[in-house]
mmCIF file of C-alpha atoms in Angstrom:
data_model
loop_
_atom_site.group_PDB
_atom_site.id
_atom_site.type_symbol
_atom_site.label_atom_id
_atom_site.label_comp_id
_atom_site.label_asym_id
_atom_site.label_seq_id
_atom_site.Cartn_x
_atom_site.Cartn_y
_atom_site.Cartn_z
ATOM 1 C CA MET A 747 40.659 -36.726 84.669
ATOM 2 C CA GLU A 748 41.243 -34.015 87.241
ATOM 3 C CA ALA A 749 38.326 -31.986 85.876
ATOM 4 C CA VAL A 750 36.011 -35.013 85.946
ATOM 5 C CA LEU A 751 36.945 -35.820 89.536
ATOM 6 C CA GLY A 752 36.473 -32.183 90.519
ATOM 7 C CA ALA A 753 33.009 -32.118 88.935
ATOM 8 C CA LEU A 754 32.040 -35.333 90.717
ATOM 9 C CA VAL A 755 33.223 -33.949 94.059
ATOM 10 C CA ALA A 756 31.264 -30.741 93.438
ATOM 11 C CA ASP A 757 28.154 -32.874 92.771
ATOM 12 C CA GLU A 758 28.792 -34.776 96.009
ATOM 13 C CA GLN A 759 29.452 -38.022 94.142
ATOM 14 C CA GLY A 760 32.114 -39.304 96.545
ATOM 15 C CA ASP A 761 31.354 -42.957 95.787
ATOM 16 C CA ALA A 762 31.999 -42.445 92.073
ATOM 17 C CA VAL A 763 35.257 -40.621 92.817
ATOM 18 C CA GLU A 764 36.377 -43.439 95.091
ATOM 19 C CA ARG A 765 35.599 -46.072 92.421
ATOM 20 C CA ILE A 766 37.478 -44.141 89.738
ATOM 21 C CA VAL A 767 40.532 -43.455 91.892
ATOM 22 C CA THR A 768 40.803 -46.971 93.331
ATOM 23 C CA GLY A 769 40.350 -48.426 89.837
ATOM 24 C CA TRP A 770 43.100 -46.198 88.480
ATOM 25 C CA ILE A 771 45.440 -47.120 91.325
ATOM 26 C CA ALA A 772 44.740 -50.830 90.830
ATOM 27 C CA ALA A 773 45.407 -50.542 87.095
ATOM 28 C CA HIS A 774 48.649 -48.596 87.530
ATOM 29 C CA ALA A 775 50.030 -50.176 90.712
ATOM 30 C CA PRO A 776 52.480 -52.495 88.886
ATOM 31 C CA THR A 777 53.925 -49.577 86.919
ATOM 32 C CA LEU A 778 54.222 -47.395 90.012
ATOM 33 C CA ALA A 779 55.948 -50.183 91.923
ATOM 34 C CA GLU A 780 58.523 -50.730 89.146
ATOM 35 C CA ALA A 781 59.630 -47.136 88.786
ATOM 36 C CA PRO A 782 62.491 -46.147 91.086
ATOM 37 C CA ALA A 783 61.981 -43.157 93.341
ATOM 38 C CA PRO A 784 62.964 -40.007 91.387
ATOM 39 C CA GLU A 785 65.562 -38.951 93.949
ATOM 40 C CA LYS A 786 67.270 -42.369 93.661
ATOM 41 C CA HIS A 787 67.040 -42.824 89.906
ATOM 42 C CA PRO A 788 70.494 -43.759 88.574
ATOM 43 C CA ASN A 789 70.001 -41.800 85.342
ATOM 44 C CA PRO A 790 67.315 -39.097 85.642
ATOM 45 C CA ILE A 791 68.315 -37.445 82.349
ATOM 46 C CA GLY A 792 67.912 -40.720 80.455
ATOM 47 C CA ALA A 793 64.633 -41.460 82.245
ATOM 48 C CA ILE A 794 63.161 -38.107 81.176
ATOM 49 C CA ASN A 795 64.343 -38.683 77.595
ATOM 50 C CA GLU A 796 62.660 -42.118 77.568
ATOM 51 C CA LEU A 797 59.469 -40.719 79.097
ATOM 52 C CA TYR A 798 59.401 -37.907 76.553
ATOM 53 C CA GLN A 799 59.872 -40.333 73.650
ATOM 54 C CA ARG A 800 57.162 -42.653 74.966
ATOM 55 C CA LEU A 801 54.582 -39.937 75.667
ATOM 56 C CA LEU A 802 55.285 -37.295 73.052
ATOM 57 C CA ARG A 803 57.130 -39.272 70.371
ATOM 58 C CA GLY A 804 60.042 -36.870 70.336
ATOM 59 C CA SER A 805 63.246 -36.071 72.122
ATOM 60 C CA ALA A 806 63.304 -33.931 75.242
ATOM 61 C CA PRO A 807 64.310 -30.312 74.653
ATOM 62 C CA THR A 808 67.853 -29.172 75.306
ATOM 63 C CA PRO A 809 68.135 -27.167 78.524
ATOM 64 C CA VAL A 810 69.285 -23.557 78.600
ATOM 65 C CA ALA A 811 72.245 -23.118 80.948
ATOM 66 C CA SER A 812 74.361 -20.218 82.094
ATOM 67 C CA SER A 813 77.340 -20.137 84.423
ATOM 68 C CA TYR A 814 78.494 -17.546 86.898
ATOM 69 C CA GLY A 815 81.310 -17.115 89.372
ATOM 70 C CA PRO A 816 85.078 -17.435 89.094
ATOM 71 C CA ASP A 817 86.467 -20.111 86.777
ATOM 72 C CA HIS A 818 87.659 -22.268 89.662
ATOM 73 C CA MET A 819 84.208 -22.205 91.340
ATOM 74 C CA LEU A 820 81.590 -22.006 88.589
ATOM 75 C CA SER A 821 77.917 -22.447 89.385
ATOM 76 C CA TRP A 822 75.318 -23.270 86.775
ATOM 77 C CA ASP A 823 71.738 -22.052 86.472
ATOM 78 C CA LEU A 824 69.690 -24.252 84.203
ATOM 79 C CA SER A 825 66.163 -24.028 82.794
ATOM 80 C CA LEU A 826 64.529 -27.090 81.299
ATOM 81 C CA ILE A 827 61.198 -26.627 79.535
ATOM 82 C CA LEU A 828 59.214 -29.852 79.279
ATOM 83 C CA THR A 829 55.716 -29.635 77.857
ATOM 84 C CA GLY A 830 53.339 -32.308 79.073
ATOM 85 C CA ILE A 831 54.999 -32.902 82.450
ATOM 86 C CA GLY A 832 54.120 -30.950 85.579
ATOM 87 C CA PRO A 833 54.697 -27.205 85.717
ATOM 88 C CA GLU A 834 56.716 -27.474 82.487
ATOM 89 C CA ILE A 835 59.600 -25.172 83.494
ATOM 90 C CA TYR A 836 62.249 -26.538 85.836
ATOM 91 C CA ASN A 837 64.892 -24.109 87.109
ATOM 92 C CA THR A 838 67.815 -25.577 89.015
ATOM 93 C CA THR A 839 71.349 -24.739 90.089
ATOM 94 C CA GLY A 840 74.360 -27.016 90.327
ATOM 95 C CA SER A 841 78.128 -27.067 90.554
ATOM 96 C CA THR A 842 78.275 -28.534 87.024
ATOM 97 C CA LYS A 843 75.940 -28.274 84.063
ATOM 98 C CA LYS A 844 75.278 -32.025 84.253
ATOM 99 C CA ALA A 845 74.423 -31.830 87.978
ATOM 100 C CA ALA A 846 71.954 -28.994 87.340
ATOM 101 C CA HIS A 847 70.413 -30.925 84.417
ATOM 102 C CA ALA A 848 70.074 -34.069 86.558
ATOM 103 C CA ALA A 849 68.414 -32.035 89.338
ATOM 104 C CA ALA A 850 65.889 -30.594 86.869
ATOM 105 C CA CYS A 851 65.155 -34.076 85.537
ATOM 106 C CA ARG A 852 64.675 -35.431 89.081
ATOM 107 C CA GLU A 853 62.090 -32.700 89.721
ATOM 108 C CA ALA A 854 60.346 -33.557 86.452
ATOM 109 C CA LEU A 855 60.351 -37.275 87.373
ATOM 110 C CA ARG A 856 58.728 -36.438 90.724
ATOM 111 C CA ASP A 857 56.006 -34.518 88.901
ATOM 112 C CA ALA A 858 55.587 -37.244 86.282
ATOM 113 C CA ARG A 859 55.108 -39.789 89.043
ATOM 114 C CA ALA A 860 52.644 -37.529 90.883
ATOM 115 C CA PHE A 861 50.613 -37.093 87.682
ATOM 116 C CA GLY A 862 50.624 -40.826 86.945
ATOM 117 C CA LEU A 863 52.882 -40.644 83.894
ATOM 118 C CA LEU A 864 55.308 -43.217 85.317
#
């Protein structure tokens, strides 16, 4: 869709672009209104798993995590590779592995919403 809109803009077809975009917004407005804001989602990890199953018919990949620091103050670096959503690689840091995973999923939810996947 992005390529089509870009071609229409290049051909100075602003009216066609406006019709396509407003039609898409009208068609997807109920879905966009239902989805909670990514930063407030109660379960971002579960939401990404559901989105992945719905779109790609499979489970979301397991993230790769590594810890550093003293045992009493560990920090976690986490990489989550999600094909089909946004930039695909989400790198985050957190005080626990779960917190880093949730942060990566929140970023992916923001991208999914921006790309109209939610």
